[in-house]
mmCIF file of C-alpha atoms in Angstrom:
data_model
loop_
_atom_site.group_PDB
_atom_site.id
_atom_site.type_symbol
_atom_site.label_atom_id
_atom_site.label_comp_id
_atom_site.label_asym_id
_atom_site.label_seq_id
_atom_site.Cartn_x
_atom_site.Cartn_y
_atom_site.Cartn_z
ATOM 1 C CA UNK A 30 -84.623 -278.876 -1.689
ATOM 2 C CA UNK A 31 -82.859 -275.602 -0.718
ATOM 3 C CA UNK A 32 -85.957 -273.623 -1.729
ATOM 4 C CA UNK A 33 -88.125 -275.840 0.455
ATOM 5 C CA UNK A 34 -85.766 -275.391 3.389
ATOM 6 C CA UNK A 35 -85.656 -271.616 2.963
ATOM 7 C CA UNK A 36 -89.435 -271.390 2.650
ATOM 8 C CA UNK A 37 -89.925 -273.556 5.722
ATOM 9 C CA UNK A 38 -87.457 -271.582 7.782
ATOM 10 C CA UNK A 39 -89.142 -268.349 6.803
ATOM 11 C CA UNK A 40 -92.579 -269.559 7.801
ATOM 12 C CA UNK A 41 -91.180 -271.047 11.022
ATOM 13 C CA UNK A 42 -89.448 -267.738 11.741
ATOM 14 C CA UNK A 43 -92.879 -266.079 11.700
ATOM 15 C CA UNK A 44 -94.040 -268.612 14.313
ATOM 16 C CA UNK A 45 -90.940 -267.916 16.404
ATOM 17 C CA UNK A 46 -91.618 -264.170 16.332
ATOM 18 C CA UNK A 47 -95.228 -264.696 17.413
ATOM 19 C CA UNK A 48 -94.128 -266.903 20.272
ATOM 20 C CA UNK A 49 -91.449 -264.364 21.255
ATOM 21 C CA UNK A 50 -94.076 -261.657 21.395
ATOM 22 C CA UNK A 51 -95.944 -263.697 24.025
ATOM 23 C CA UNK A 52 -92.757 -264.271 25.983
ATOM 24 C CA UNK A 53 -91.986 -260.555 25.952
ATOM 25 C CA UNK A 54 -95.483 -259.942 27.315
ATOM 26 C CA UNK A 55 -94.823 -262.424 30.131
ATOM 27 C CA UNK A 56 -91.547 -260.655 30.928
ATOM 28 C CA UNK A 57 -93.353 -257.346 30.956
ATOM 29 C CA UNK A 58 -96.029 -258.748 33.246
ATOM 30 C CA UNK A 59 -93.376 -260.030 35.594
ATOM 31 C CA UNK A 60 -91.655 -256.629 35.752
ATOM 32 C CA UNK A 61 -94.991 -254.872 36.310
ATOM 33 C CA UNK A 62 -96.540 -257.259 38.814
ATOM 34 C CA UNK A 63 -93.746 -258.928 40.767
ATOM 35 C CA UNK A 64 -93.761 -256.453 43.658
ATOM 36 C CA UNK A 65 -97.503 -255.807 43.805
ATOM 37 C CA UNK A 66 -100.441 -256.926 45.804
ATOM 38 C CA UNK A 67 -102.856 -258.772 45.561
ATOM 39 C CA UNK A 68 -101.799 -262.305 44.777
ATOM 40 C CA UNK A 69 -104.388 -263.180 42.142
ATOM 41 C CA UNK A 70 -102.888 -261.153 39.227
ATOM 42 C CA UNK A 71 -99.490 -262.682 40.019
ATOM 43 C CA UNK A 72 -100.963 -266.169 40.150
ATOM 44 C CA UNK A 73 -102.628 -265.611 36.732
ATOM 45 C CA UNK A 74 -99.337 -264.331 35.329
ATOM 46 C CA UNK A 75 -97.543 -267.443 36.686
ATOM 47 C CA UNK A 76 -100.158 -269.688 35.060
ATOM 48 C CA UNK A 77 -99.659 -267.944 31.753
ATOM 49 C CA UNK A 78 -95.918 -268.515 31.966
ATOM 50 C CA UNK A 79 -96.369 -272.179 32.755
ATOM 51 C CA UNK A 80 -98.770 -272.650 29.863
ATOM 52 C CA UNK A 81 -96.592 -270.734 27.465
ATOM 53 C CA UNK A 82 -93.548 -272.730 28.379
ATOM 54 C CA UNK A 83 -95.171 -275.878 26.997
ATOM 55 C CA UNK A 84 -96.362 -273.987 23.927
ATOM 56 C CA UNK A 85 -92.889 -272.668 23.090
ATOM 57 C CA UNK A 86 -91.295 -276.091 23.679
ATOM 58 C CA UNK A 87 -93.778 -277.594 21.221
ATOM 59 C CA UNK A 88 -93.171 -274.839 18.696
ATOM 60 C CA UNK A 89 -89.446 -275.498 18.845
ATOM 61 C CA UNK A 90 -90.032 -279.217 18.338
ATOM 62 C CA UNK A 91 -92.428 -278.524 15.503
ATOM 63 C CA UNK A 92 -89.919 -276.228 13.800
ATOM 64 C CA UNK A 93 -87.259 -278.886 13.949
ATOM 65 C CA UNK A 94 -89.556 -281.530 12.453
ATOM 66 C CA UNK A 95 -90.887 -279.164 9.701
ATOM 67 C CA UNK A 96 -87.290 -278.326 8.635
ATOM 68 C CA UNK A 97 -86.402 -281.978 8.822
ATOM 69 C CA UNK A 98 -89.334 -282.857 6.533
ATOM 70 C CA UNK A 99 -88.216 -280.097 4.098
ATOM 71 C CA UNK A 100 -84.859 -281.982 4.022
ATOM 72 C CA UNK A 101 -86.605 -285.284 3.252
ATOM 73 C CA UNK A 102 -85.760 -286.528 6.758
ATOM 74 C CA UNK A 103 -87.961 -287.515 9.645
ATOM 75 C CA UNK A 104 -85.546 -287.388 12.539
ATOM 76 C CA UNK A 105 -85.704 -283.696 13.541
ATOM 77 C CA UNK A 106 -82.338 -282.914 11.980
ATOM 78 C CA UNK A 107 -81.343 -280.795 9.064
ATOM 79 C CA UNK A 108 -79.371 -281.540 5.957
ATOM 80 C CA UNK A 109 -75.918 -280.599 7.144
ATOM 81 C CA UNK A 110 -74.635 -279.261 3.839
ATOM 82 C CA UNK A 111 -77.522 -276.813 3.427
ATOM 83 C CA UNK A 112 -76.564 -273.158 3.241
ATOM 84 C CA UNK A 113 -79.397 -272.627 5.728
ATOM 85 C CA UNK A 114 -77.981 -274.782 8.506
ATOM 86 C CA UNK A 115 -76.758 -271.665 10.327
ATOM 87 C CA UNK A 116 -80.264 -270.175 10.183
ATOM 88 C CA UNK A 117 -81.682 -273.420 11.547
ATOM 89 C CA UNK A 118 -79.176 -273.405 14.385
ATOM 90 C CA UNK A 119 -79.856 -269.771 15.258
ATOM 91 C CA UNK A 120 -83.574 -270.423 15.267
ATOM 92 C CA UNK A 121 -83.199 -273.384 17.601
ATOM 93 C CA UNK A 122 -80.959 -271.301 19.882
ATOM 94 C CA UNK A 123 -83.555 -268.518 19.828
ATOM 95 C CA UNK A 124 -86.177 -270.943 20.975
ATOM 96 C CA UNK A 125 -83.787 -272.189 23.656
ATOM 97 C CA UNK A 126 -83.332 -268.663 24.972
ATOM 98 C CA UNK A 127 -87.096 -268.151 25.158
ATOM 99 C CA UNK A 128 -87.567 -271.489 26.919
ATOM 100 C CA UNK A 129 -84.769 -270.756 29.407
ATOM 101 C CA UNK A 130 -86.372 -267.383 30.238
ATOM 102 C CA UNK A 131 -89.725 -269.020 30.761
ATOM 103 C CA UNK A 132 -88.165 -271.562 33.097
ATOM 104 C CA UNK A 133 -86.613 -268.718 35.087
ATOM 105 C CA UNK A 134 -89.880 -266.773 35.174
ATOM 106 C CA UNK A 135 -91.773 -269.879 36.227
ATOM 107 C CA UNK A 136 -89.257 -270.436 39.058
ATOM 108 C CA UNK A 137 -89.429 -266.806 40.141
ATOM 109 C CA UNK A 138 -93.198 -266.806 40.150
ATOM 110 C CA UNK A 139 -93.327 -269.980 42.193
ATOM 111 C CA UNK A 140 -91.461 -268.150 44.943
ATOM 112 C CA UNK A 141 -93.152 -264.840 44.464
ATOM 113 C CA UNK A 142 -96.799 -266.047 44.495
ATOM 114 C CA UNK A 143 -96.279 -267.708 47.841
ATOM 115 C CA UNK A 144 -96.250 -264.305 49.570
ATOM 116 C CA UNK A 145 -99.072 -261.880 50.054
ATOM 117 C CA UNK A 146 -96.493 -259.115 50.050
ATOM 118 C CA UNK A 147 -93.746 -260.073 47.648
ATOM 119 C CA UNK A 148 -91.804 -256.851 48.307
ATOM 120 C CA UNK A 149 -91.179 -257.879 51.890
ATOM 121 C CA UNK A 150 -89.578 -261.133 50.776
ATOM 122 C CA UNK A 151 -87.853 -260.140 47.499
ATOM 123 C CA UNK A 152 -84.549 -261.701 48.489
ATOM 124 C CA UNK A 153 -86.219 -265.095 48.374
ATOM 125 C CA UNK A 154 -87.545 -264.988 44.799
ATOM 126 C CA UNK A 155 -86.056 -262.018 42.895
ATOM 127 C CA UNK A 156 -82.680 -263.540 42.111
ATOM 128 C CA UNK A 157 -84.231 -266.359 40.128
ATOM 129 C CA UNK A 158 -84.263 -264.370 36.906
ATOM 130 C CA UNK A 159 -80.770 -263.856 35.440
ATOM 131 C CA UNK A 160 -80.035 -260.262 34.549
ATOM 132 C CA UNK A 161 -77.332 -258.783 32.385
ATOM 133 C CA UNK A 162 -74.620 -257.177 34.532
ATOM 134 C CA UNK A 163 -74.290 -254.411 31.947
ATOM 135 C CA UNK A 164 -77.863 -253.504 31.090
ATOM 136 C CA UNK A 165 -79.891 -255.011 33.935
ATOM 137 C CA UNK A 166 -82.283 -256.572 31.409
ATOM 138 C CA UNK A 167 -83.299 -260.195 31.509
ATOM 139 C CA UNK A 168 -80.224 -262.054 30.185
ATOM 140 C CA UNK A 169 -82.144 -264.567 28.091
ATOM 141 C CA UNK A 170 -84.038 -261.822 26.300
ATOM 142 C CA UNK A 171 -80.682 -260.314 25.292
ATOM 143 C CA UNK A 172 -79.456 -263.726 24.176
ATOM 144 C CA UNK A 173 -82.663 -264.195 22.167
ATOM 145 C CA UNK A 174 -82.143 -260.854 20.483
ATOM 146 C CA UNK A 175 -78.584 -261.808 19.572
ATOM 147 C CA UNK A 176 -79.645 -265.176 18.059
ATOM 148 C CA UNK A 177 -82.849 -264.240 16.282
ATOM 149 C CA UNK A 178 -81.146 -261.880 13.865
ATOM 150 C CA UNK A 179 -79.428 -264.863 12.238
ATOM 151 C CA UNK A 180 -82.514 -267.090 12.204
ATOM 152 C CA UNK A 181 -84.312 -265.757 9.151
ATOM 153 C CA UNK A 182 -82.817 -266.720 5.818
#
């Protein structure tokens, strides 16, 4: 069973990394477009975030079920005595960080896209993305990077 769990976690880690690449692209698009005109590219970026949010939530749920099946369970949980339970937890936390960032980006875009000139109204929408006080980077990206290192067995 441990080999099945390890194999499943490794393949699911590949899915996580692919989803993370899309989230990083959304974060880059936000940084690049959030102060620009016209509205249409920002609206498209907001739609991408909204769609990706559902996709990442489903990938997290799928990962939990796949690992559960590898443990001969069908309840979305992992065999608690497995030596890979820490990896499972880190992977789930990594997904949580990506999901939380997408929620923040979705919220920020909802305020940003309302304005033709977002720079004139930045106080209204710009604080909706949590930033690290030390680095200024998006806080949930830093949290993801801290968790993902322990996700792959």
